[in-house]
Short mmCIF file of C-alpha atoms (C1' of nucleotides) in Angstrom, two decimals:
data_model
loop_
_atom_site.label_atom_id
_atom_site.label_comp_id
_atom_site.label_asym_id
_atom_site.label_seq_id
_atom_site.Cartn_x
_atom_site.Cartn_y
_atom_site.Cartn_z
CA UNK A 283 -26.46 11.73 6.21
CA UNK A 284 -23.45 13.79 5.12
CA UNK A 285 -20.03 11.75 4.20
CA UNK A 286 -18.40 12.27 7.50
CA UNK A 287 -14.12 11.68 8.06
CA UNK A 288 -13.12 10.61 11.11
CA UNK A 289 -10.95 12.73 13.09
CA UNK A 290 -8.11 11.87 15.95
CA UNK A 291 -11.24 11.28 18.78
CA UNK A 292 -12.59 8.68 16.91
CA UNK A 293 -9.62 6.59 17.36
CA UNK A 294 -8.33 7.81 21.30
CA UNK A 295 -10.69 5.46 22.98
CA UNK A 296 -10.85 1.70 23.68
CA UNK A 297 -9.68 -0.58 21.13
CA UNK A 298 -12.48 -2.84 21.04
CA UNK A 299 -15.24 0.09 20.32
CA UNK A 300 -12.96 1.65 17.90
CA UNK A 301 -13.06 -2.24 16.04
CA UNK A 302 -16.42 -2.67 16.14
CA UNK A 303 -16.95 0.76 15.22
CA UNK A 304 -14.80 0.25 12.16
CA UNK A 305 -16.73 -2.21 10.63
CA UNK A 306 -18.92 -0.95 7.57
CA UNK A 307 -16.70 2.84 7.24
CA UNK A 308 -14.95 3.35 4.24
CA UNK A 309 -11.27 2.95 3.67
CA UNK A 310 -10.14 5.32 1.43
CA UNK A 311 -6.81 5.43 -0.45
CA UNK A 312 -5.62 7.54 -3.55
CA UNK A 313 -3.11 7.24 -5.71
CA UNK A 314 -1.88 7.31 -8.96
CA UNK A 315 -4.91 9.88 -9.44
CA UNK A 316 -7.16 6.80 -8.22
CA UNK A 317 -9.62 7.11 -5.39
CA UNK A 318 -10.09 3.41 -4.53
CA UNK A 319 -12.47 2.89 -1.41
CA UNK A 320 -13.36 -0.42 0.29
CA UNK A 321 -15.44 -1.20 3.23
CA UNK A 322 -14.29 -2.47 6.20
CA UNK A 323 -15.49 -5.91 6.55
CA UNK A 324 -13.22 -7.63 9.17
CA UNK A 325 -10.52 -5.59 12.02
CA UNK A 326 -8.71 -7.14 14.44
CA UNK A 327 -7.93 -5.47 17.73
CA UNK A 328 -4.64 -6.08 19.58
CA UNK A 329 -4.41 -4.21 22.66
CA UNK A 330 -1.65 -3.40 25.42
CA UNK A 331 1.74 -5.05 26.29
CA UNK A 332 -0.20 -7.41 28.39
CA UNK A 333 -1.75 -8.97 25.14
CA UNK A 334 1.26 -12.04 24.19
CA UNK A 335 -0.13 -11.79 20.64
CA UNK A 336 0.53 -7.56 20.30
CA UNK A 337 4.03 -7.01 19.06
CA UNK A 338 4.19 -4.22 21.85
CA UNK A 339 4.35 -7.13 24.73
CA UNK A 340 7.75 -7.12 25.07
CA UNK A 341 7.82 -3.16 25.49
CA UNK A 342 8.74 -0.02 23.26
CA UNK A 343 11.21 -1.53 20.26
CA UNK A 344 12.15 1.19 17.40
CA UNK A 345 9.53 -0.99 16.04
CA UNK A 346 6.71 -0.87 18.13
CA UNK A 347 7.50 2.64 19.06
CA UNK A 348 3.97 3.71 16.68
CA UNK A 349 1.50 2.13 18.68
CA UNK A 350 2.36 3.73 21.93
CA UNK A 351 2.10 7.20 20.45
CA UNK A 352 -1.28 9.24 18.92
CA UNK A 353 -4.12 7.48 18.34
CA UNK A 354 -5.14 7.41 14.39
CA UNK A 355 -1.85 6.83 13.32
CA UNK A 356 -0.94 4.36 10.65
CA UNK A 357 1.27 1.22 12.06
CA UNK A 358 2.79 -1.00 8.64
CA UNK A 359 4.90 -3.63 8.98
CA UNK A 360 6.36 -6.16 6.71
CA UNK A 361 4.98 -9.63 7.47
CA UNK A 362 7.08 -13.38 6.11
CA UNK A 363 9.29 -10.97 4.41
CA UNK A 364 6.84 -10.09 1.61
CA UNK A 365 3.22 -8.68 2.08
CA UNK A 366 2.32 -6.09 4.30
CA UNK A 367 -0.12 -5.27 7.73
CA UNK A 368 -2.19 -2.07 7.60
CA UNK A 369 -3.51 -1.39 11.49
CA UNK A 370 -4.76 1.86 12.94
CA UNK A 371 -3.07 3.19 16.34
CA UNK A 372 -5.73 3.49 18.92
CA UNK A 373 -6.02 4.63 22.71
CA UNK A 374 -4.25 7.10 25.04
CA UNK A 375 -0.97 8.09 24.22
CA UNK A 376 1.44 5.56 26.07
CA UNK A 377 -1.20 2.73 25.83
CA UNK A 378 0.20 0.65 22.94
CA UNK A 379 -2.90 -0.47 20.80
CA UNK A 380 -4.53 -0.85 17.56
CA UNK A 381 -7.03 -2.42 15.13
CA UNK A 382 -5.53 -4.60 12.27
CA UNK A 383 -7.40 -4.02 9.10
CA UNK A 384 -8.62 -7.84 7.93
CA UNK A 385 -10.46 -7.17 5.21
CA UNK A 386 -12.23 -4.76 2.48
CA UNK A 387 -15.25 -4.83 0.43
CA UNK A 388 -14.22 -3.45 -2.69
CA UNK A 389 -16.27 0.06 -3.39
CA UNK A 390 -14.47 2.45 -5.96
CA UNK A 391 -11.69 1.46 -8.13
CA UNK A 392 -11.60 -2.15 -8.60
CA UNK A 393 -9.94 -1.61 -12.09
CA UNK A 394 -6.55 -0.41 -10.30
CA UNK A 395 -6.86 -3.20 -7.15
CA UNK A 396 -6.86 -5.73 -10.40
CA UNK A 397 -3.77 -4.44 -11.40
CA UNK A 398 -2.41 -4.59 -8.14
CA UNK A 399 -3.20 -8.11 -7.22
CA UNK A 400 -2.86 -9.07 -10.98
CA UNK A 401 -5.96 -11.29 -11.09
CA UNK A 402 -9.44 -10.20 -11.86
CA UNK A 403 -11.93 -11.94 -9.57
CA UNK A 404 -13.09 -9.48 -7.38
CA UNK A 405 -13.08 -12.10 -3.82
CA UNK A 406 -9.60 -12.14 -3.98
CA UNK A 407 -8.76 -8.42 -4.55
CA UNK A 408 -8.76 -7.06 -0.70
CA UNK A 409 -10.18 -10.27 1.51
CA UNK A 410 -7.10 -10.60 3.65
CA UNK A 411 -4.92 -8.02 5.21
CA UNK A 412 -1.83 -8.66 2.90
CA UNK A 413 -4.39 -8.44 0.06
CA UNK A 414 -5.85 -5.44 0.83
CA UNK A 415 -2.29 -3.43 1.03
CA UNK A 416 -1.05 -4.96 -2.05
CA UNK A 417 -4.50 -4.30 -3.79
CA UNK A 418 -4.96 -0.29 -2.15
CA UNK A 419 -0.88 0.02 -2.67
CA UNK A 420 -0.45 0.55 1.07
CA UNK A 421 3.73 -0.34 1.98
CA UNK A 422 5.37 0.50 5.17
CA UNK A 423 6.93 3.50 3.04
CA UNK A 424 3.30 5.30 4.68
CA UNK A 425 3.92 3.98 8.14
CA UNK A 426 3.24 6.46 11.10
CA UNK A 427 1.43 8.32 8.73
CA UNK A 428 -1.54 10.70 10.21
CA UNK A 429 -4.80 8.92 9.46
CA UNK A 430 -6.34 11.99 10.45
CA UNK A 431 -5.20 13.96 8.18
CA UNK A 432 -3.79 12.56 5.29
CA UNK A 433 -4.93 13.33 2.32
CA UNK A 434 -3.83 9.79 0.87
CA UNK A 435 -5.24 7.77 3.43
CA UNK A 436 -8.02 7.68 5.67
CA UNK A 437 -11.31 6.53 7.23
CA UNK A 438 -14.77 7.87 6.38
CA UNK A 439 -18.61 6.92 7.31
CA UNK A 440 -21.18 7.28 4.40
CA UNK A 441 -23.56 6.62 6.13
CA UNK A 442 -24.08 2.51 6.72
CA UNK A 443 -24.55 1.10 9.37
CA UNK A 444 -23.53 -2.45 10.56
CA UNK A 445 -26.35 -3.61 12.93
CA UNK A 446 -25.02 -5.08 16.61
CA UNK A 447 -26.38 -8.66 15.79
CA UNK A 448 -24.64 -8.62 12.61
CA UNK A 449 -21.16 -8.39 14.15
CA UNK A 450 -19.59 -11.50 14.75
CA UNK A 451 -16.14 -12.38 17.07
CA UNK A 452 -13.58 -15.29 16.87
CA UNK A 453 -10.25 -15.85 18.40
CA UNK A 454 -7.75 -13.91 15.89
CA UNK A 455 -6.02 -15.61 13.21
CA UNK A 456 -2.28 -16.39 13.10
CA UNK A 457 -1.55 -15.58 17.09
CA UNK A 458 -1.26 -19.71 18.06
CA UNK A 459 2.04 -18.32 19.52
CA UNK A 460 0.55 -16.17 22.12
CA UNK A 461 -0.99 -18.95 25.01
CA UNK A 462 -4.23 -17.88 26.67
CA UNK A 463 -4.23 -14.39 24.70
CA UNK A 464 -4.54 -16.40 21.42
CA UNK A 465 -8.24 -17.64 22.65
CA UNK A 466 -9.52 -13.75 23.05
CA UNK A 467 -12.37 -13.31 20.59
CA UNK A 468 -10.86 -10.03 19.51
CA UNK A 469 -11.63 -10.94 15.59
CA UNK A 470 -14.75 -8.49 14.40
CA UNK A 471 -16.45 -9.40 11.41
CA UNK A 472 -19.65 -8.54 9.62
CA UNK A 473 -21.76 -11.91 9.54
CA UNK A 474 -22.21 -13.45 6.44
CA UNK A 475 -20.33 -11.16 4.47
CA UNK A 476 -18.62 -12.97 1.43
CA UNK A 477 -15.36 -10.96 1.73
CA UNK A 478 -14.44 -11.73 4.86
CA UNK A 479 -10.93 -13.55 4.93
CA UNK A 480 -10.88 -17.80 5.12
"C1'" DT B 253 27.62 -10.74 13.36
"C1'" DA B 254 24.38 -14.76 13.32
"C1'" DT B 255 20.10 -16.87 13.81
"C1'" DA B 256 15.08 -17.83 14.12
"C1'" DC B 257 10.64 -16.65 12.86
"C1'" DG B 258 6.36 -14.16 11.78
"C1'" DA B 259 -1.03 -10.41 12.90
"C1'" DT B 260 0.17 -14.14 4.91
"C1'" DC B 261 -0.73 -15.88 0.52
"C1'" DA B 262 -0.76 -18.80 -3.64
"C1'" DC B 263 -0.28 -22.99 -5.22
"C1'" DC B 264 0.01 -27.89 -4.70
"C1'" DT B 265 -1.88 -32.70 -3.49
"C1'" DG C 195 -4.75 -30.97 3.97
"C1'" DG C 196 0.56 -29.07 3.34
"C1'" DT C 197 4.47 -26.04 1.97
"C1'" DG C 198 7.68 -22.50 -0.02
"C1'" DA C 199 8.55 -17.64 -0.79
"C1'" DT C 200 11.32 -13.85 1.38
"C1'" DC C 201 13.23 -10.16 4.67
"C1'" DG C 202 12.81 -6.97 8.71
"C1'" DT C 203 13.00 -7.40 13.51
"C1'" DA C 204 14.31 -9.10 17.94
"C1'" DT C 205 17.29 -11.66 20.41
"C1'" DA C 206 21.38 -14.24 21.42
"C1'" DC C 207 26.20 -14.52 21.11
#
DNA sequence: TATACGATCACCT
DNA sequence: GGTGATCGTATAC
């Protein structure tokens, strides 16, 4: 099968597909003349202003403004003031949604994502969604970007495929805050996969 | 203008 | 198991 980008449709349809979906493509990033790649190992989906634990449940906020707009859109935010979020804007336009990127399995440039993380060992160089912006140099300096489009950025599918039983779900981490929402099982993992985040 | 806190991580015990 | 780092954002005043 032909290396295959994914393109706005992908992304304009419901959240928890799109996840799912997500796990085993290809992030791709260059920079610095580096093409680093990872594959997606873990997502997160956080969907609508209905969901406590979305930061679009208390409406549109110059902030949040991203998420209700196109679908495949890039939505970074700082997070405890010094490591950064990487999610994907999904759904209709006016439906404020998207999938958090948890976690990587380092592909193509693990030389650089050492750099970036400063330390060598390769489980701690993108298994965690500050990790994985620090270690692919992704800052909120590229949010609302096009994921589309970008050159610089963007999803692809080589050809893998995650099977349906090897998908796993858990409440999402960090969201204790958000009441009943906080017990969703909108976490999406690939089972047994060693860089999935603790 | 002031305040509280978070979709995390590294390091400590 | 626990905690400090560090700052943009939302909210209250």
């Amino acid at each position: 099968m032909a290396i295959k980008r994914f393109r706005r449709s992908f992304f304009a349809r419901d959240t928890h597909v799109v996840a799912r979906e997500l796990l085993g493509k290809v992030l791709v990033r260059h920079v610095d003349k580096q093409n680093l790649a990872g594959r997606i190992v873990e997502v997160e989906a956080y969907v609508g202003e209905d969901d406590l634990a979305c930061h679009a449940a208390r409406g549109r906020t110059p902030r949040t403004e991203i998420m209700f707009g196109e679908a495949g859109r890039a939505y970074i935010y700082l997070i405890y003031g010094m490591y950064h979020c990487f999610n994907i804007v999904t759904e209709e336009k006016d439906v404020p949604a998207a999938v958090l990127i948890r976690a990587l399995e380092p592909v193509t440039g693990m030389e650089y994502m050492a750099m970036q993380r400063k330390t060598e060992k390769i489980h701690h160089l993108t298994s965690g969604p500050g990790k994985l912006c620090q270690a692919l140099n992704i800052t909120r300096v590229f949010n609302g970007i096009d994921i589309a489009t970008s050159k610089e950025l963007f999803i692809q599918d080589d050809g893998f495929h995650v099977e349906a039983k090897d998908i796993a779900s858990s409440p999402r981490i960090g969201v204790d805050y958000a009441g009943a929402c906080a017990l969703h099982p909108w976490r999406y993992y690939v089972r047994n996969n060693s860089f999935v985040s603790k």
